[in-house]
Amino acid sequence: EVQLVESGGGLVQPGGSLRLSCAASGFTFSSCAMSWVRQAPGKGLEWVSIISTRGTNTYYADSVKGRFTISRDNSKNTLYLQMNSLRAEDTAVYYCAKDLRAGQWSYSMDVWGKGTTVTVSS
Amino acid sequence: QSALTQPASVSGSPGQSITISCTGTSSDVGGYNYVSWYQQHPGKAPKLMIYEDNKRPSGVSNRFSGSKSGNTASLTISGLQAEDEADYYCSSYTSSSTFGVFGGGTKLTVL
């Protein structure tokens, strides 16, 4: 079964850091671009970041650029999101998602995790 | 990045057809064949319904179809069913950020 399982969410104070993980199984992780997408409470989806298959190309939303870092460990089938200098507006459910096409960018995500909740509050 | 523009809500009766629009620019929707549509039920993860403007993933009902004209993409759902009630989001590759952007979402109500 193709599966993505996020972990690492929690309550953190403004200015703090958190590292999210996403464990992948059931597909060739190293062949797929991966993304993080977030959803603030009661709001829409926001594409946060995307990483190429080998991790050599990464892109970020303006709202997180310079504060968040996406990375991957293909030997461990795991995607990461390092979040620093967290703000209240980063409060959201964070989803990891797999690109539809192996070996190329399709900018469509066909497998999603259930999400992990990040709350930034004092 | 500016979100793509979707209507906040649409509604229809069972059996009817509805269309949700997604308006962007030539830097995103109109410039590339990378529009996707996602369905999201409350408390659940999004589900891919349409990719590359008009293609359906395996397992998605053929009641769902995608199209595009200029800078506006559309999702049409025919033969509305109660289970179609959900939020729908479009997304597209955008050259302004070199990856992707979502629309604000549309709440579909089945009357």
XYZ file of N, CA and C in Angstrom:
699
model
N 0.842 -1.190 0.000
C 0.000 0.000 0.000
C 0.887 1.254 0.000
N 0.581 2.171 -0.885
C 1.312 3.433 -0.936
C 0.881 4.294 0.244
N 1.850 4.781 1.007
C 1.516 5.490 2.235
C 2.535 6.560 2.573
N 2.038 7.653 3.115
C 2.867 8.724 3.653
C 2.385 9.005 5.071
N 3.325 9.036 6.013
C 2.972 9.279 7.411
C 3.828 10.401 7.964
N 3.164 11.514 8.288
C 3.856 12.672 8.851
C 3.976 12.549 10.362
N 5.012 13.180 10.899
C 5.197 13.253 12.346
C 5.998 14.496 12.684
N 6.057 14.832 13.970
C 6.885 15.935 14.413
C 6.144 17.214 14.738
N 4.844 17.233 14.489
C 4.079 18.435 14.817
C 3.918 18.611 16.323
N 3.430 19.770 16.701
C 3.219 20.036 18.120
C 3.056 21.509 18.393
N 3.097 21.848 19.668
C 2.973 23.228 20.115
C 4.366 23.817 20.307
N 4.585 24.983 19.711
C 5.884 25.635 19.824
C 5.661 27.131 20.004
N 6.551 27.772 20.724
C 6.435 29.216 20.949
C 6.894 29.997 19.721
N 6.378 31.197 19.552
C 6.857 32.047 18.450
C 8.371 32.201 18.507
N 9.004 32.107 17.345
C 10.456 32.172 17.281
C 11.139 30.828 17.418
N 10.377 29.814 17.761
C 10.942 28.487 17.956
C 11.118 27.715 16.670
N 11.577 26.468 16.822
C 11.845 25.600 15.676
C 11.153 24.262 15.851
N 10.936 23.636 14.707
C 10.312 22.316 14.689
C 10.780 21.600 13.439
N 10.926 20.298 13.517
C 11.293 19.519 12.338
C 10.226 18.479 12.067
N 9.620 18.564 10.916
C 8.621 17.587 10.507
C 9.274 16.485 9.683
N 8.747 15.277 9.817
C 9.204 14.142 9.022
C 8.024 13.525 8.302
N 8.318 12.873 7.194
C 7.286 12.178 6.430
C 7.890 10.858 5.957
N 7.392 9.753 6.513
C 7.887 8.431 6.150
C 7.079 7.865 4.997
N 7.763 7.478 3.942
C 7.103 6.972 2.740
C 7.263 5.466 2.622
N 6.252 4.816 2.070
C 6.315 3.375 1.837
C 5.400 2.993 0.688
N 5.706 1.867 0.057
C 4.840 1.348 -0.994
C 5.116 1.869 -2.385
N 6.123 2.727 -2.541
C 6.502 3.221 -3.863
C 7.987 3.566 -3.849
N 8.535 3.817 -5.030
C 9.956 4.144 -5.141
C 10.150 5.616 -4.797
N 10.411 5.855 -3.518
C 10.494 7.227 -2.995
C 11.512 8.062 -3.771
N 12.646 7.465 -4.078
C 13.735 8.221 -4.709
C 13.404 8.672 -6.119
N 12.322 8.175 -6.689
C 11.950 8.533 -8.065
C 10.945 9.670 -8.140
N 10.451 10.122 -7.006
C 9.359 11.093 -7.005
C 9.724 12.405 -6.332
N 9.385 13.515 -6.991
C 9.449 14.800 -6.317
C 8.430 14.790 -5.174
N 8.730 15.523 -4.130
C 7.868 15.540 -2.943
C 7.589 16.981 -2.524
N 6.438 17.175 -1.907
C 6.021 18.511 -1.494
C 5.514 18.527 -0.062
N 5.547 19.706 0.526
C 4.834 20.004 1.759
C 3.749 21.032 1.421
N 2.552 20.763 1.892
C 1.408 21.652 1.701
C 0.783 21.861 3.074
N 0.386 23.083 3.382
C -0.213 23.331 4.691
C -1.604 23.938 4.562
N -2.344 23.820 5.650
C -3.705 24.352 5.692
C -3.957 24.931 7.074
N -4.044 26.248 7.140
C -4.352 26.918 8.402
C -5.797 26.615 8.794
N -6.118 26.698 10.068
C -7.476 26.374 10.516
C -8.548 27.154 9.765
N -9.470 26.443 9.142
C -10.558 27.077 8.422
C -10.169 27.751 7.114
N -8.946 27.545 6.670
C -8.454 28.204 5.464
C -8.172 27.201 4.350
N -7.693 27.717 3.226
C -7.399 26.881 2.080
C -6.003 26.284 2.115
N -5.678 25.586 1.044
C -4.383 24.931 0.931
C -3.314 25.913 0.491
N -2.115 25.754 1.025
C -0.973 26.562 0.613
C 0.208 25.642 0.337
N 0.728 25.718 -0.878
C 1.907 24.929 -1.252
C 3.119 25.571 -0.598
N 3.782 24.849 0.291
C 4.874 25.414 1.074
C 6.228 25.232 0.382
N 6.480 24.002 -0.086
C 7.800 23.717 -0.634
C 7.768 22.442 -1.457
N 8.721 22.329 -2.366
C 8.835 21.139 -3.208
C 10.310 20.816 -3.385
N 10.620 19.528 -3.507
C 12.009 19.082 -3.648
C 12.098 18.044 -4.762
N 13.168 18.119 -5.526
C 13.367 17.181 -6.616
C 13.774 15.810 -6.082
N 13.871 14.853 -6.982
C 14.117 13.465 -6.572
C 15.419 13.287 -5.794
N 16.452 13.983 -6.198
C 17.746 13.829 -5.523
C 18.000 14.922 -4.500
N 17.036 15.859 -4.393
C 17.196 16.926 -3.425
C 18.019 18.100 -3.924
N 18.387 18.077 -5.185
C 19.246 19.140 -5.697
C 18.486 20.428 -6.015
N 17.187 20.313 -6.261
C 16.358 21.482 -6.543
C 15.260 21.602 -5.492
N 15.195 22.777 -4.880
C 14.166 23.040 -3.873
C 13.549 24.412 -4.123
N 12.272 24.531 -3.840
C 11.553 25.788 -4.036
C 10.635 26.026 -2.840
N 10.412 27.311 -2.541
C 9.650 27.672 -1.352
C 8.638 28.774 -1.656
N 7.537 28.749 -0.921
C 6.605 29.871 -0.958
C 7.287 31.086 -0.335
N 6.933 32.262 -0.808
C 7.524 33.488 -0.269
C 7.308 33.592 1.244
N 6.193 33.070 1.719
C 5.836 33.190 3.134
C 6.783 32.415 4.059
N 7.538 31.471 3.523
C 8.420 30.662 4.373
C 9.883 30.731 3.924
N 10.136 31.405 2.829
C 11.494 31.455 2.289
C 12.444 32.051 3.303
N 13.583 31.370 3.493
C 14.571 31.840 4.449
C 14.352 31.319 5.855
N 13.191 30.729 6.122
C 12.894 30.205 7.462
C 12.732 28.686 7.452
N 12.213 28.145 6.367
C 11.966 26.703 6.260
C 12.978 26.080 5.292
N 13.327 24.826 5.570
C 14.214 24.078 4.686
C 13.654 22.690 4.452
N 13.447 22.360 3.194
C 12.987 21.022 2.831
C 14.196 20.164 2.478
N 14.147 18.896 2.864
C 15.224 17.975 2.532
C 14.657 16.559 2.478
N 15.479 15.649 2.011
C 15.036 14.253 1.925
C 16.219 13.328 2.113
N 15.927 12.137 2.622
C 16.929 11.084 2.756
C 16.370 9.877 2.009
N 16.836 9.677 0.794
C 16.300 8.587 -0.023
C 16.673 7.211 0.528
N 17.738 7.139 1.315
C 18.114 5.857 1.910
C 17.148 5.459 3.020
N 16.470 6.465 3.580
C 15.514 6.208 4.651
C 14.066 6.410 4.206
N 13.872 6.711 2.917
C 12.519 6.973 2.396
C 11.787 8.016 3.232
N 12.477 9.085 3.558
C 11.910 10.095 4.455
C 12.110 11.499 3.918
N 11.054 12.286 4.035
C 11.048 13.702 3.675
C 11.036 14.517 4.963
N 11.706 15.677 4.941
C 11.776 16.522 6.132
C 11.369 17.959 5.802
N 10.950 18.656 6.843
C 10.753 20.097 6.755
C 11.261 20.712 8.061
N 12.382 21.398 7.965
C 12.925 22.116 9.113
C 12.312 23.502 9.143
N 11.645 23.828 10.234
C 10.942 25.107 10.350
C 11.568 25.923 11.483
N 12.134 27.052 11.133
C 12.760 27.945 12.107
C 12.008 29.271 12.168
N 12.285 30.037 13.198
C 11.672 31.365 13.370
C 10.165 31.305 13.152
N 9.546 30.372 13.824
C 8.115 30.141 13.597
C 7.276 31.316 14.081
N 6.184 31.549 13.348
C 5.264 32.639 13.636
C 3.861 32.077 13.860
N 3.013 32.875 14.453
C 1.636 32.433 14.692
C 0.956 32.031 13.376
N 1.272 32.743 12.316
C 0.639 32.464 11.027
C 1.121 31.166 10.375
N 2.108 30.505 10.990
C 2.535 29.191 10.505
C 1.677 28.074 11.091
N 0.792 28.419 12.000
C -0.110 27.422 12.586
C -0.971 26.795 11.501
N -0.885 25.463 11.384
C -1.594 24.788 10.295
C -1.432 23.282 10.425
N -2.201 22.565 9.647
C -1.942 21.149 9.401
C -0.983 21.082 8.228
N 0.091 20.338 8.404
C 1.101 20.207 7.369
C 0.991 18.806 6.750
N 0.795 18.796 5.440
C 0.710 17.545 4.690
C 1.965 17.346 3.851
N 2.444 16.115 3.776
C 3.424 15.810 2.740
C 2.680 15.102 1.612
N 3.182 15.268 0.413
C 2.494 14.730 -0.750
C 3.491 14.326 -1.826
N 3.113 13.310 -2.556
C 3.978 12.727 -3.591
C 3.563 13.225 -4.982
N 4.563 13.563 -5.787
C 4.275 13.944 -7.167
C 3.728 12.738 -7.933
N 2.797 13.010 -8.819
C 2.131 11.957 -9.581
C 3.090 11.135 -10.433
N 4.015 11.822 -11.070
C 4.861 11.130 -12.055
C 6.250 10.848 -11.494
N 6.699 9.644 -11.669
C 8.057 9.276 -11.280
C 9.036 9.834 -12.308
N 10.097 10.427 -11.808
C 11.167 10.847 -12.691
C 10.993 12.195 -13.357
N 9.852 12.840 -13.153
C 9.659 14.153 -13.756
C 8.665 14.944 -12.920
N 8.615 16.237 -13.115
C 7.707 17.097 -12.366
C 6.355 17.146 -13.073
N 5.313 16.856 -12.342
C 3.975 16.992 -12.906
C 3.180 18.074 -12.184
N 3.674 18.520 -11.024
C 2.994 19.537 -10.217
C 1.579 19.097 -9.841
N 1.383 17.784 -9.794
C 0.150 17.188 -9.282
C 0.547 16.198 -8.199
N -0.243 16.114 -7.158
C 0.099 15.260 -6.022
C -0.965 14.190 -5.834
N -0.577 12.931 -6.053
C -1.576 11.866 -6.064
C -1.647 11.077 -4.763
N -0.673 11.236 -3.885
C -0.718 10.571 -2.597
C -0.401 11.600 -1.525
N -1.239 11.637 -0.499
C -1.096 12.587 0.589
C -1.066 11.844 1.921
N -0.312 12.381 2.866
C -0.401 11.876 4.212
C -1.642 12.427 4.902
N -1.852 12.016 6.139
C -3.006 12.505 6.896
C -2.737 13.843 7.559
N -1.477 14.253 7.579
C -1.134 15.556 8.110
C -0.677 15.522 9.558
N 0.109 16.527 9.917
C 0.539 16.717 11.298
C 0.293 18.172 11.655
N -0.196 18.411 12.865
C -0.609 19.749 13.262
C 0.506 20.499 13.961
N 0.755 21.707 13.487
C 1.724 22.614 14.097
C 0.968 23.808 14.661
N 1.179 24.079 15.928
C 0.549 25.226 16.584
C 1.642 26.117 17.140
N 1.651 27.371 16.705
C 2.636 28.341 17.174
C 1.923 29.337 18.073
N 2.229 29.250 19.350
C 1.528 30.092 20.323
C 2.326 30.168 21.612
N 2.197 31.314 22.270
C 2.867 31.462 23.564
C 1.945 31.067 24.710
N 3.255 34.757 -3.773
C 2.492 34.272 -4.920
C 1.006 34.516 -4.701
N 0.288 34.973 -5.736
C -1.141 35.195 -5.606
C -1.871 33.904 -5.876
N -2.880 33.634 -5.052
C -3.678 32.440 -5.251
C -4.499 32.578 -6.528
N -4.813 31.454 -7.101
C -5.727 31.433 -8.236
C -7.130 31.754 -7.717
N -7.991 32.294 -8.578
C -9.307 32.760 -8.147
C -10.397 31.737 -8.425
N -11.052 31.315 -7.358
C -12.190 30.395 -7.454
C -13.406 31.029 -6.772
N -14.604 30.647 -7.193
C -15.801 31.102 -6.457
C -15.798 30.472 -5.075
N -16.304 31.209 -4.101
C -16.290 30.697 -2.726
C -17.213 29.498 -2.564
N -18.316 29.500 -3.293
C -19.265 28.409 -3.137
C -20.066 28.187 -4.410
N -20.469 26.966 -4.600
C -21.406 26.586 -5.658
C -22.351 25.547 -5.062
N -23.490 25.393 -5.691
C -24.435 24.386 -5.211
C -25.206 23.791 -6.378
N -25.736 22.618 -6.152
C -26.534 21.949 -7.160
C -27.335 20.828 -6.536
N -28.349 20.385 -7.239
C -29.190 19.301 -6.757
C -28.669 17.968 -7.271
N -28.990 16.897 -6.585
C -28.577 15.574 -7.059
C -28.989 15.344 -8.510
N -28.038 14.815 -9.286
C -28.305 14.537 -10.682
C -27.932 15.664 -11.626
N -27.831 16.872 -11.085
C -27.470 18.008 -11.926
C -25.964 18.048 -12.185
N -25.559 18.998 -13.032
C -24.137 19.241 -13.289
C -23.765 20.615 -12.760
N -22.549 20.728 -12.267
C -22.038 22.029 -11.831
C -20.635 22.209 -12.396
N -20.229 23.478 -12.484
C -18.889 23.805 -12.954
C -18.248 24.787 -11.996
N -17.003 24.508 -11.645
C -16.215 25.392 -10.779
C -15.092 25.978 -11.624
N -14.960 27.275 -11.590
C -13.932 27.946 -12.378
C -12.687 28.241 -11.542
N -11.596 28.429 -12.238
C -10.301 28.708 -11.603
C -9.546 29.650 -12.534
N -9.442 30.904 -12.135
C -8.868 31.914 -13.020
C -7.475 32.310 -12.565
N -6.573 32.292 -13.512
C -5.201 32.687 -13.229
C -4.704 33.653 -14.275
N -3.460 33.477 -14.662
C -2.836 34.349 -15.650
C -2.062 33.511 -16.659
N -1.398 34.195 -17.572
C -0.588 33.484 -18.555
C 0.695 32.935 -17.944
N 0.973 33.345 -16.698
C 2.152 32.819 -15.998
C 1.852 31.520 -15.274
N 0.584 31.167 -15.209
C 0.236 29.920 -14.548
C -0.788 29.124 -15.362
N -2.063 29.306 -15.079
C -3.105 28.503 -15.720
C -3.000 28.532 -17.243
N -2.886 29.739 -17.803
C -2.921 29.874 -19.246
C -1.637 29.527 -19.966
N -0.551 29.416 -19.224
C 0.734 29.229 -19.863
C 1.265 27.808 -19.875
N 0.635 26.950 -19.117
C 1.150 25.580 -18.968
C -0.014 24.605 -18.830
N 0.253 23.353 -19.135
C -0.766 22.311 -18.991
C -0.591 21.575 -17.673
N -0.603 22.345 -16.581
C -0.347 21.762 -15.266
C -1.414 22.141 -14.249
N -2.650 22.241 -14.687
C -3.731 22.517 -13.742
C -4.216 21.199 -13.135
N -4.345 21.188 -11.820
C -4.875 20.030 -11.095
C -6.080 20.464 -10.283
N -6.913 19.481 -9.958
C -8.072 19.723 -9.096
C -8.072 18.688 -7.971
N -8.362 19.173 -6.752
C -8.387 18.317 -5.582
C -9.731 18.446 -4.879
N -10.174 17.319 -4.343
C -11.387 17.263 -3.523
C -10.960 17.049 -2.073
N -11.565 17.799 -1.159
C -11.235 17.621 0.250
C -12.506 17.588 1.093
N -12.745 16.474 1.747
C -13.832 16.375 2.704
C -13.345 16.859 4.060
N -14.252 17.345 4.913
C -13.853 17.888 6.218
C -12.994 16.925 7.029
N -11.876 17.429 7.506
C -10.981 16.639 8.344
C -10.153 15.609 7.611
N -10.228 15.617 6.290
C -9.496 14.634 5.497
C -8.428 15.303 4.640
N -7.495 14.490 4.160
C -6.480 14.992 3.242
C -7.097 15.199 1.859
N -6.538 16.109 1.087
C -7.023 16.300 -0.277
C -6.839 15.045 -1.123
N -7.680 14.934 -2.157
C -7.617 13.815 -3.104
C -7.525 14.374 -4.520
N -6.578 13.887 -5.275
C -6.400 14.343 -6.657
C -7.539 13.831 -7.535
N -8.194 14.769 -8.230
C -9.320 14.407 -9.089
C -9.010 14.594 -10.579
N -8.221 15.623 -10.892
C -7.843 15.933 -12.278
C -6.392 16.413 -12.267
N -5.619 15.997 -13.258
C -4.261 16.506 -13.394
C -3.992 16.871 -14.851
N -2.977 17.683 -15.054
C -2.594 18.136 -16.409
C -3.822 18.589 -17.195
N -4.558 19.455 -16.577
C -5.740 20.130 -17.135
C -6.986 19.250 -17.225
N -6.852 18.051 -17.768
C -8.059 17.293 -18.090
C -7.924 15.782 -17.958
N -6.905 15.317 -17.264
C -6.705 13.870 -17.127
C -7.193 13.391 -15.766
N -7.809 12.223 -15.765
C -8.334 11.647 -14.530
C -7.448 10.531 -14.037
N -7.061 10.570 -12.762
C -6.305 9.425 -12.205
C -7.197 8.188 -12.198
N -6.562 7.040 -12.218
C -7.350 5.811 -12.152
C -8.124 5.782 -10.836
N -9.365 5.339 -10.941
C -10.201 5.249 -9.762
C -11.104 6.446 -9.547
N -10.859 7.531 -10.250
C -11.725 8.709 -10.137
C -12.882 8.574 -11.129
N -14.073 8.839 -10.647
C -15.272 8.695 -11.468
C -15.215 9.570 -12.711
N -15.742 9.043 -13.817
C -15.779 9.837 -15.062
C -16.849 10.924 -15.013
N -17.510 11.068 -13.873
C -18.409 12.213 -13.688
C -17.614 13.508 -13.486
N -16.343 13.363 -13.219
C -15.460 14.514 -13.008
C -14.659 14.760 -14.291
N -14.679 15.998 -14.775
C -13.918 16.333 -15.971
C -13.315 17.720 -15.838
N -12.179 17.916 -16.500
C -11.483 19.200 -16.460
C -11.342 19.768 -17.857
N -11.322 21.093 -17.921
C -11.129 21.772 -19.195
C -10.434 23.100 -18.934
N -10.039 23.753 -20.021
C -9.360 25.040 -19.876
C -9.582 25.888 -21.115
N -9.743 27.184 -20.884
C -9.849 28.142 -21.982
C -9.104 29.393 -21.567
N -8.041 29.689 -22.272
C -7.223 30.839 -21.910
C -6.664 30.702 -20.513
N -6.920 31.692 -19.679
C -6.383 31.705 -18.316
C -7.351 31.129 -17.284
N -8.434 30.519 -17.752
C -9.424 29.957 -16.835
C -9.593 28.462 -17.054
N -9.395 27.732 -15.970
C -9.640 26.287 -15.974
C -10.980 26.011 -15.301
N -11.571 24.873 -15.626
C -12.869 24.524 -15.056
C -12.924 23.062 -14.675
N -13.620 22.802 -13.583
C -13.928 21.437 -13.155
C -15.431 21.270 -13.267
N -15.867 20.259 -13.987
C -17.287 19.964 -14.125
C -17.590 18.633 -13.465
N -18.616 18.634 -12.651
C -19.087 17.409 -12.031
C -20.503 17.159 -12.539
N -20.688 16.039 -13.203
C -22.010 15.713 -13.736
C -22.683 14.677 -12.836
N -24.000 14.593 -12.925
C -24.726 13.627 -12.114
C -24.406 13.759 -10.635
N -24.539 14.975 -10.112
C -24.172 15.256 -8.724
C -24.714 14.210 -7.754
N -23.861 13.832 -6.810
C -24.246 12.907 -5.755
C -23.939 13.546 -4.406
N -24.618 13.084 -3.386
C -24.435 13.641 -2.048
C -22.977 13.576 -1.608
N -22.283 12.519 -1.993
C -20.879 12.322 -1.581
C -19.929 13.315 -2.255
N -20.421 14.039 -3.252
C -19.574 15.036 -3.918
C -19.470 16.316 -3.093
N -20.302 16.446 -2.083
C -20.251 17.641 -1.245
C -18.914 17.694 -0.533
N -18.148 18.744 -0.809
C -16.771 18.845 -0.316
C -16.217 20.194 -0.742
N -14.977 20.453 -0.341
C -14.245 21.617 -0.849
C -13.403 21.173 -2.032
N -13.307 22.041 -3.027
C -12.528 21.743 -4.229
C -11.495 22.842 -4.448
N -10.279 22.408 -4.722
C -9.172 23.339 -4.938
C -8.526 23.088 -6.298
N -8.249 24.162 -7.012
C -7.431 24.034 -8.208
C -5.996 24.400 -7.838
N -5.084 23.918 -8.632
C -3.688 24.325 -8.473
C -3.046 24.367 -9.850
N -1.942 25.068 -9.940
C -1.225 25.177 -11.200
C 0.244 25.435 -10.949
N 1.064 24.976 -11.867
C 2.451 25.427 -11.901
C 2.428 26.929 -12.201
N 3.350 27.669 -11.603
C 3.466 29.082 -11.911
C 4.920 29.441 -12.137
N 5.189 30.144 -13.208
C 6.567 30.525 -13.501
C 7.051 31.618 -12.560
N 6.131 32.283 -11.878
C 6.530 33.364 -10.974
C 7.234 32.835 -9.733
N 6.987 31.570 -9.392
C 7.659 31.003 -8.225
C 8.412 29.734 -8.575
N 8.237 29.300 -9.771
C 8.838 28.064 -10.304
C 8.358 26.803 -9.629
N 7.265 26.886 -8.874
C 6.608 25.627 -8.557
C 5.110 25.827 -8.601
N 4.384 25.734 -7.517
C 2.934 25.711 -7.666
C 2.184 26.677 -6.786
N 0.906 26.870 -7.134
C 0.035 27.750 -6.379
C -1.368 27.154 -6.388
N -2.101 27.340 -5.289
C -3.473 26.841 -5.181
C -4.476 27.972 -5.355
N -5.671 27.609 -5.721
C -6.793 28.516 -5.651
C -7.295 28.601 -4.220
N -8.198 29.549 -3.972
C -8.690 29.747 -2.617
C -9.680 28.693 -2.145
N -10.158 27.855 -3.071
C -11.083 26.787 -2.709
C -12.536 27.153 -2.942
N -13.335 26.149 -3.287
C -14.772 26.312 -3.530
C -15.529 25.251 -2.737
N -16.500 25.713 -1.959
C -17.313 24.769 -1.207
C -18.512 24.366 -2.054
N -18.602 23.079 -2.342
C -19.729 22.555 -3.103
C -20.776 21.991 -2.149
N -21.979 22.509 -2.287
C -23.110 22.018 -1.503
C -24.077 21.279 -2.419
N -24.420 20.063 -2.051
C -25.418 19.292 -2.797
C -26.738 19.430 -2.057
N -27.669 20.101 -2.699
C -28.928 20.482 -2.045
C -29.828 19.286 -1.775
